[in-house]
Amino acid sequence: MAEMDNTFPPEPPAGLLDRVRAGDDPAFEALYRLYAGRAYTLAHRMLGQREPAEEVLQEVFMDLVAALAAYRGDGPFWAWLRRMVVNRALMRMRSERSRPRLVAVEDGHDSWLDEVASRQYERVHQARDLDAALAQLSPVSRAVVWLHDVEGWTHPEIAAAMDRSVSFSKSQLARAHARLRDLLSQEVLDESGYGSTVGAA
Amino acid sequence: MNQDTDRLSVRLDDSEIARALRTLPQLEPSERVWQRIQARRGRRQHRWYGPALAIAATAVMAVALTLMLPAAPPDPGPDADALADLAAQSDELERLLVGLDPDARVLDMETAGTIVALEDGIAAVDGRLRRAALRPNEAELLWQQRVELMRALVGVHATNASIEF
């Protein structure tokens, strides 16, 4: 598996989007192959599970051709596509099933989070990699830390996408960092090849 | 929690956590996602093509029947305005077809077959229209059929071009 590249992926080849707009199936598949991994990774990191992330990916690409009518090419294609993925993932997070979790976090009571955290505290030593640590965050915290730290979104951008305040985004990020800081172990850093950098910091 | 983290040889600051997160590998969706997308797109295409195929089939049938009909009885005379109007409609449809750039797309076999049938029908009509001696009512009928066939052909290409819109 390729390591996440924080820079934007290459733009689609010239003419590809026009062919997709015109209903060209091979062009559509080429576009899917170019961006599916990146889009799926984003959805998975936000939602924490394979199945809903795959559903988000499917929904985004099913809507893509129609949505392309609104894409004017005045910004990187991935930035535009990424927003579709984020919006879809957030919609899913707001669904009935996940709403109680969101309310608990939003109100600051964190009853759900605390309950999960207390159980997860027992499993801290099982967190052998960053992936597992990330998965132990609340859905909102995970989405915020990923959008901010990996996708490079600003707090105002995150707040707008989540229909929350900037301070909400900042507090969620701080919460996520604190949780990850507690969960991460030196072994994880060594495995990722990152330990020496951290040790020098 | 602090007791637990004290065992760590390092404490990460926020930027280090961010950098560590970016070392996570890119994930790949299973191939079944693409298969589901393909299947759903296919169903949409068939939904869109259904009416177009019916029109095409009807138009081709109409041409075939016309070509097999015995000569019509004498007609009072050509309606020049009606013929001109039909010819103008046909020309407009030709321009629309060119605008759709029909050769720019890859077609599935079913659609390609429909297009070939329509183009054959148009060629047959054009062959009859080029005949020196045409009865007035026959010319109008043929022009009507040419317009119908052109509409169906444009419809198929337009559907193919904007299948997802």
Tab-separated table of N, CA and C in Angstrom, chain B residues 7-106:
chain	number	residue	atom	x	y	z
B	7	ARG	N	5.205	5.406	30.256
B	7	ARG	CA	6.095	4.360	29.771
B	7	ARG	C	6.616	4.682	28.382
B	8	LEU	N	5.983	5.622	27.716
B	8	LEU	CA	6.446	5.958	26.377
B	8	LEU	C	7.772	6.684	26.444
B	9	SER	N	8.600	6.380	25.482
B	9	SER	CA	9.902	7.036	25.491
B	9	SER	C	9.818	8.435	24.917
B	10	VAL	N	8.712	8.730	24.243
B	10	VAL	CA	8.560	10.073	23.689
B	10	VAL	C	7.152	10.565	23.952
B	11	ARG	N	6.991	11.851	23.976
B	11	ARG	CA	5.665	12.463	24.005
B	11	ARG	C	5.520	13.243	22.709
B	12	LEU	N	4.434	13.000	22.043
B	12	LEU	CA	4.251	13.635	20.744
B	12	LEU	C	3.572	14.986	20.901
B	13	ASP	N	4.073	15.971	20.166
B	13	ASP	CA	3.301	17.209	20.135
B	13	ASP	C	2.325	17.131	18.964
B	14	ASP	N	1.508	18.163	18.819
B	14	ASP	CA	0.434	18.104	17.833
B	14	ASP	C	0.954	17.921	16.407
B	15	SER	N	2.021	18.636	16.083
B	15	SER	CA	2.519	18.539	14.712
B	15	SER	C	3.104	17.152	14.446
B	16	GLU	N	3.658	16.551	15.464
B	16	GLU	CA	4.202	15.202	15.277
B	16	GLU	C	3.092	14.183	15.099
B	17	ILE	N	2.004	14.390	15.794
B	17	ILE	CA	0.855	13.503	15.589
B	17	ILE	C	0.349	13.635	14.167
B	18	ALA	N	0.267	14.884	13.697
B	18	ALA	CA	-0.207	15.096	12.325
B	18	ALA	C	0.720	14.409	11.328
B	19	ARG	N	2.009	14.565	11.551
B	19	ARG	CA	2.966	13.932	10.627
B	19	ARG	C	2.859	12.422	10.701
B	20	ALA	N	2.639	11.905	11.896
B	20	ALA	CA	2.498	10.457	12.035
B	20	ALA	C	1.247	9.962	11.316
B	21	LEU	N	0.161	10.717	11.427
B	21	LEU	CA	-1.074	10.305	10.744
B	21	LEU	C	-0.872	10.244	9.236
B	22	ARG	N	-0.055	11.154	8.739
B	22	ARG	CA	0.154	11.175	7.294
B	22	ARG	C	1.013	10.014	6.810
B	23	THR	N	1.590	9.272	7.748
B	23	THR	CA	2.349	8.080	7.322
B	23	THR	C	1.427	6.883	7.118
B	24	LEU	N	0.167	7.026	7.519
B	24	LEU	CA	-0.746	5.894	7.317
B	24	LEU	C	-0.894	5.609	5.824
B	25	PRO	N	-0.989	4.346	5.482
B	25	PRO	CA	-1.077	4.020	4.058
B	25	PRO	C	-2.421	4.404	3.454
B	26	GLN	N	-2.384	4.634	2.169
B	26	GLN	CA	-3.652	4.827	1.459
B	26	GLN	C	-4.378	3.498	1.418
B	27	LEU	N	-5.670	3.538	1.621
B	27	LEU	CA	-6.484	2.328	1.590
B	27	LEU	C	-7.090	2.166	0.199
B	28	GLU	N	-7.416	0.949	-0.125
B	28	GLU	CA	-8.034	0.687	-1.431
B	28	GLU	C	-9.391	0.035	-1.226
B	29	PRO	N	-10.398	0.506	-1.914
B	29	PRO	CA	-11.717	-0.126	-1.792
B	29	PRO	C	-11.711	-1.480	-2.480
B	30	SER	N	-12.614	-2.329	-2.059
B	30	SER	CA	-12.707	-3.626	-2.731
B	30	SER	C	-13.276	-3.429	-4.139
B	31	GLU	N	-12.997	-4.379	-4.992
B	31	GLU	CA	-13.430	-4.284	-6.383
B	31	GLU	C	-14.951	-4.314	-6.498
B	32	ARG	N	-15.603	-4.834	-5.455
B	32	ARG	CA	-17.065	-4.920	-5.548
B	32	ARG	C	-17.710	-3.535	-5.597
B	33	VAL	N	-17.013	-2.508	-5.105
B	33	VAL	CA	-17.581	-1.156	-5.194
B	33	VAL	C	-17.720	-0.762	-6.655
B	34	TRP	N	-16.650	-0.976	-7.411
B	34	TRP	CA	-16.711	-0.639	-8.838
B	34	TRP	C	-17.761	-1.487	-9.544
B	35	GLN	N	-17.858	-2.746	-9.156
B	35	GLN	CA	-18.857	-3.618	-9.789
B	35	GLN	C	-20.274	-3.122	-9.500
B	36	ARG	N	-20.504	-2.659	-8.283
B	36	ARG	CA	-21.835	-2.135	-7.945
B	36	ARG	C	-22.119	-0.854	-8.724
B	37	ILE	N	-21.104	-0.010	-8.847
B	37	ILE	CA	-21.291	1.231	-9.608
B	37	ILE	C	-21.624	0.904	-11.061
B	38	GLN	N	-20.881	-0.015	-11.620
B	38	GLN	CA	-21.137	-0.421	-13.010
B	38	GLN	C	-22.563	-0.942	-13.173
B	39	ALA	N	-22.979	-1.795	-12.236
B	39	ALA	CA	-24.311	-2.382	-12.331
B	39	ALA	C	-25.383	-1.301	-12.254
B	40	ARG	N	-25.210	-0.368	-11.352
B	40	ARG	CA	-26.213	0.698	-11.211
B	40	ARG	C	-26.219	1.617	-12.424
B	41	ARG	N	-25.039	1.907	-12.958
B	41	ARG	CA	-24.985	2.733	-14.173
B	41	ARG	C	-25.651	2.011	-15.334
B	42	GLY	N	-25.444	0.703	-15.396
B	42	GLY	CA	-26.059	-0.081	-16.466
B	42	GLY	C	-27.571	-0.033	-16.396
B	43	ARG	N	-28.088	-0.125	-15.168
B	43	ARG	CA	-29.546	-0.067	-15.019
B	43	ARG	C	-30.067	1.292	-15.437
B	44	ARG	N	-29.333	2.360	-15.082
B	44	ARG	CA	-29.757	3.705	-15.504
B	44	ARG	C	-29.784	3.809	-17.015
B	45	GLN	N	-28.750	3.261	-17.656
B	45	GLN	CA	-28.678	3.369	-19.116
B	45	GLN	C	-29.860	2.659	-19.752
B	46	HIS	N	-30.178	1.462	-19.224
B	46	HIS	CA	-31.299	0.748	-19.825
B	46	HIS	C	-32.602	1.493	-19.613
B	47	ARG	N	-32.730	2.151	-18.459
B	47	ARG	CA	-33.939	2.940	-18.224
B	47	ARG	C	-34.054	4.052	-19.249
B	48	TRP	N	-32.905	4.710	-19.526
B	48	TRP	CA	-32.920	5.818	-20.473
B	48	TRP	C	-33.104	5.329	-21.902
B	49	TYR	N	-32.474	4.217	-22.223
B	49	TYR	CA	-32.524	3.760	-23.595
B	49	TYR	C	-33.865	3.142	-23.963
B	50	GLY	N	-34.617	2.713	-22.978
B	50	GLY	CA	-35.871	2.032	-23.267
B	50	GLY	C	-36.752	2.793	-24.235
B	51	PRO	N	-37.143	4.026	-23.910
B	51	PRO	CA	-37.992	4.780	-24.829
B	51	PRO	C	-37.319	5.043	-26.176
B	52	ALA	N	-36.032	5.305	-26.171
B	52	ALA	CA	-35.330	5.578	-27.426
B	52	ALA	C	-35.355	4.353	-28.338
B	53	LEU	N	-35.146	3.198	-27.717
B	53	LEU	CA	-35.158	1.980	-28.523
B	53	LEU	C	-36.543	1.720	-29.082
B	54	ALA	N	-37.568	2.014	-28.299
B	54	ALA	CA	-38.933	1.810	-28.792
B	54	ALA	C	-39.221	2.739	-29.962
B	55	ILE	N	-38.789	3.986	-29.848
B	55	ILE	CA	-38.985	4.941	-30.943
B	55	ILE	C	-38.251	4.459	-32.187
B	56	ALA	N	-37.015	4.048	-31.967
B	56	ALA	CA	-36.207	3.594	-33.095
B	56	ALA	C	-36.856	2.404	-33.789
B	57	ALA	N	-37.310	1.454	-32.980
B	57	ALA	CA	-37.924	0.259	-33.559
B	57	ALA	C	-39.178	0.635	-34.339
B	58	THR	N	-39.973	1.541	-33.791
B	58	THR	CA	-41.195	1.972	-34.467
B	58	THR	C	-40.880	2.673	-35.779
B	59	ALA	N	-39.871	3.532	-35.731
B	59	ALA	CA	-39.508	4.280	-36.931
B	59	ALA	C	-38.985	3.355	-38.018
B	60	VAL	N	-38.160	2.406	-37.628
B	60	VAL	CA	-37.626	1.469	-38.620
B	60	VAL	C	-38.747	0.643	-39.225
B	61	MET	N	-39.662	0.231	-38.361
B	61	MET	CA	-40.805	-0.536	-38.858
B	61	MET	C	-41.627	0.298	-39.843
B	62	ALA	N	-41.821	1.554	-39.529
B	62	ALA	CA	-42.612	2.429	-40.402
B	62	ALA	C	-41.954	2.559	-41.772
B	63	VAL	N	-40.643	2.702	-41.776
B	63	VAL	CA	-39.944	2.816	-43.059
B	63	VAL	C	-40.076	1.535	-43.854
B	64	ALA	N	-39.910	0.430	-43.161
B	64	ALA	CA	-40.002	-0.852	-43.859
B	64	ALA	C	-41.378	-1.022	-44.488
B	65	LEU	N	-42.412	-0.666	-43.728
B	65	LEU	CA	-43.764	-0.808	-44.257
B	65	LEU	C	-43.990	0.130	-45.436
B	66	THR	N	-43.482	1.341	-45.327
B	66	THR	CA	-43.659	2.318	-46.401
B	66	THR	C	-43.008	1.832	-47.690
B	67	LEU	N	-41.827	1.284	-47.527
B	67	LEU	CA	-41.103	0.832	-48.712
B	67	LEU	C	-41.794	-0.347	-49.369
B	68	MET	N	-42.581	-1.074	-48.576
B	68	MET	CA	-43.266	-2.236	-49.150
B	68	MET	C	-44.647	-1.894	-49.689
B	69	LEU	N	-45.126	-0.698	-49.369
B	69	LEU	CA	-46.486	-0.349	-49.781
B	69	LEU	C	-46.586	-0.237	-51.302
B	70	PRO	N	-47.723	-0.614	-51.861
B	70	PRO	CA	-47.932	-0.382	-53.289
B	70	PRO	C	-48.033	1.118	-53.565
B	71	ALA	N	-47.878	1.473	-54.782
B	71	ALA	CA	-47.932	2.893	-55.143
B	71	ALA	C	-49.258	3.500	-54.732
B	72	ALA	N	-49.182	4.710	-54.196
B	72	ALA	CA	-50.381	5.386	-53.731
B	72	ALA	C	-51.175	5.904	-54.917
B	73	PRO	N	-52.465	6.108	-54.699
B	73	PRO	CA	-53.271	6.658	-55.781
B	73	PRO	C	-52.846	8.082	-56.108
B	74	PRO	N	-53.237	8.580	-57.260
B	74	PRO	CA	-52.830	9.934	-57.646
B	74	PRO	C	-53.207	10.950	-56.575
B	75	ASP	N	-52.349	11.920	-56.411
B	75	ASP	CA	-52.535	12.929	-55.378
B	75	ASP	C	-52.868	14.252	-56.055
B	76	PRO	N	-53.651	15.080	-55.385
B	76	PRO	CA	-54.000	16.364	-56.000
B	76	PRO	C	-52.801	17.232	-56.324
B	77	GLY	N	-51.665	17.066	-55.628
B	77	GLY	CA	-50.508	17.895	-55.970
B	77	GLY	C	-49.607	18.066	-54.779
B	78	PRO	N	-48.382	18.432	-55.025
B	78	PRO	CA	-47.431	18.560	-53.933
B	78	PRO	C	-47.748	19.758	-53.060
B	79	ASP	N	-47.546	19.566	-51.758
B	79	ASP	CA	-47.656	20.685	-50.822
B	79	ASP	C	-46.244	21.184	-50.592
B	80	ALA	N	-45.856	22.180	-51.360
B	80	ALA	CA	-44.472	22.648	-51.320
B	80	ALA	C	-44.079	23.131	-49.931
B	81	ASP	N	-44.994	23.797	-49.246
B	81	ASP	CA	-44.678	24.305	-47.913
B	81	ASP	C	-44.413	23.175	-46.931
B	82	ALA	N	-45.240	22.146	-47.004
B	82	ALA	CA	-45.074	21.009	-46.088
B	82	ALA	C	-43.747	20.317	-46.339
B	83	LEU	N	-43.412	20.131	-47.616
B	83	LEU	CA	-42.134	19.487	-47.945
B	83	LEU	C	-40.955	20.327	-47.463
B	84	ALA	N	-41.053	21.624	-47.650
B	84	ALA	CA	-39.958	22.505	-47.222
B	84	ALA	C	-39.807	22.478	-45.712
B	85	ASP	N	-40.953	22.432	-45.044
B	85	ASP	CA	-40.910	22.403	-43.584
B	85	ASP	C	-40.258	21.117	-43.089
B	86	LEU	N	-40.634	20.007	-43.701
B	86	LEU	CA	-40.050	18.726	-43.293
B	86	LEU	C	-38.549	18.682	-43.599
B	87	ALA	N	-38.175	19.205	-44.763
B	87	ALA	CA	-36.750	19.223	-45.121
B	87	ALA	C	-35.962	20.088	-44.145
B	88	ALA	N	-36.575	21.202	-43.720
B	88	ALA	CA	-35.892	22.071	-42.755
B	88	ALA	C	-35.739	21.369	-41.410
B	89	GLN	N	-36.780	20.637	-41.006
B	89	GLN	CA	-36.680	19.881	-39.754
B	89	GLN	C	-35.563	18.842	-39.838
B	90	SER	N	-35.511	18.199	-40.986
B	90	SER	CA	-34.474	17.183	-41.174
B	90	SER	C	-33.086	17.810	-41.114
B	91	ASP	N	-32.931	18.958	-41.749
B	91	ASP	CA	-31.623	19.643	-41.730
B	91	ASP	C	-31.248	20.036	-40.300
B	92	GLU	N	-32.233	20.523	-39.554
B	92	GLU	CA	-31.962	20.929	-38.173
B	92	GLU	C	-31.508	19.737	-37.339
B	93	LEU	N	-32.145	18.602	-37.546
B	93	LEU	CA	-31.758	17.390	-36.812
B	93	LEU	C	-30.351	16.942	-37.216
B	94	GLU	N	-30.017	17.122	-38.489
B	94	GLU	CA	-28.658	16.772	-38.937
B	94	GLU	C	-27.642	17.640	-38.194
B	95	ARG	N	-27.969	18.922	-38.061
B	95	ARG	CA	-27.040	19.819	-37.351
B	95	ARG	C	-26.914	19.421	-35.877
B	96	LEU	N	-28.048	19.057	-35.289
B	96	LEU	CA	-28.012	18.611	-33.891
B	96	LEU	C	-27.130	17.382	-33.735
B	97	LEU	N	-27.266	16.498	-34.707
B	97	LEU	CA	-26.487	15.256	-34.649
B	97	LEU	C	-24.990	15.549	-34.729
B	98	VAL	N	-24.628	16.433	-35.626
B	98	VAL	CA	-23.206	16.795	-35.749
B	98	VAL	C	-22.721	17.414	-34.444
B	99	GLY	N	-23.566	18.238	-33.836
B	99	GLY	CA	-23.199	18.873	-32.573
B	99	GLY	C	-22.983	17.884	-31.446
B	100	LEU	N	-23.614	16.742	-31.544
B	100	LEU	CA	-23.441	15.721	-30.504
B	100	LEU	C	-22.159	14.921	-30.695
B	101	ASP	N	-21.472	15.162	-31.781
B	101	ASP	CA	-20.199	14.485	-32.055
B	101	ASP	C	-20.339	12.970	-31.859
B	102	PRO	N	-21.203	12.341	-32.636
B	102	PRO	CA	-21.555	10.939	-32.370
B	102	PRO	C	-20.395	9.955	-32.495
B	103	ASP	N	-19.337	10.340	-33.200
B	103	ASP	CA	-18.215	9.411	-33.357
B	103	ASP	C	-17.239	9.472	-32.188
B	104	ALA	N	-17.520	10.355	-31.232
B	104	ALA	CA	-16.541	10.558	-30.146
B	104	ALA	C	-16.724	9.558	-29.010
B	105	ARG	N	-17.785	8.766	-29.057
B	105	ARG	CA	-18.067	7.905	-27.910
B	105	ARG	C	-17.999	6.427	-28.275
B	106	VAL	N	-17.636	5.678	-27.280
B	106	VAL	CA	-17.675	4.230	-27.419
B	106	VAL	C	-19.089	3.775	-27.077
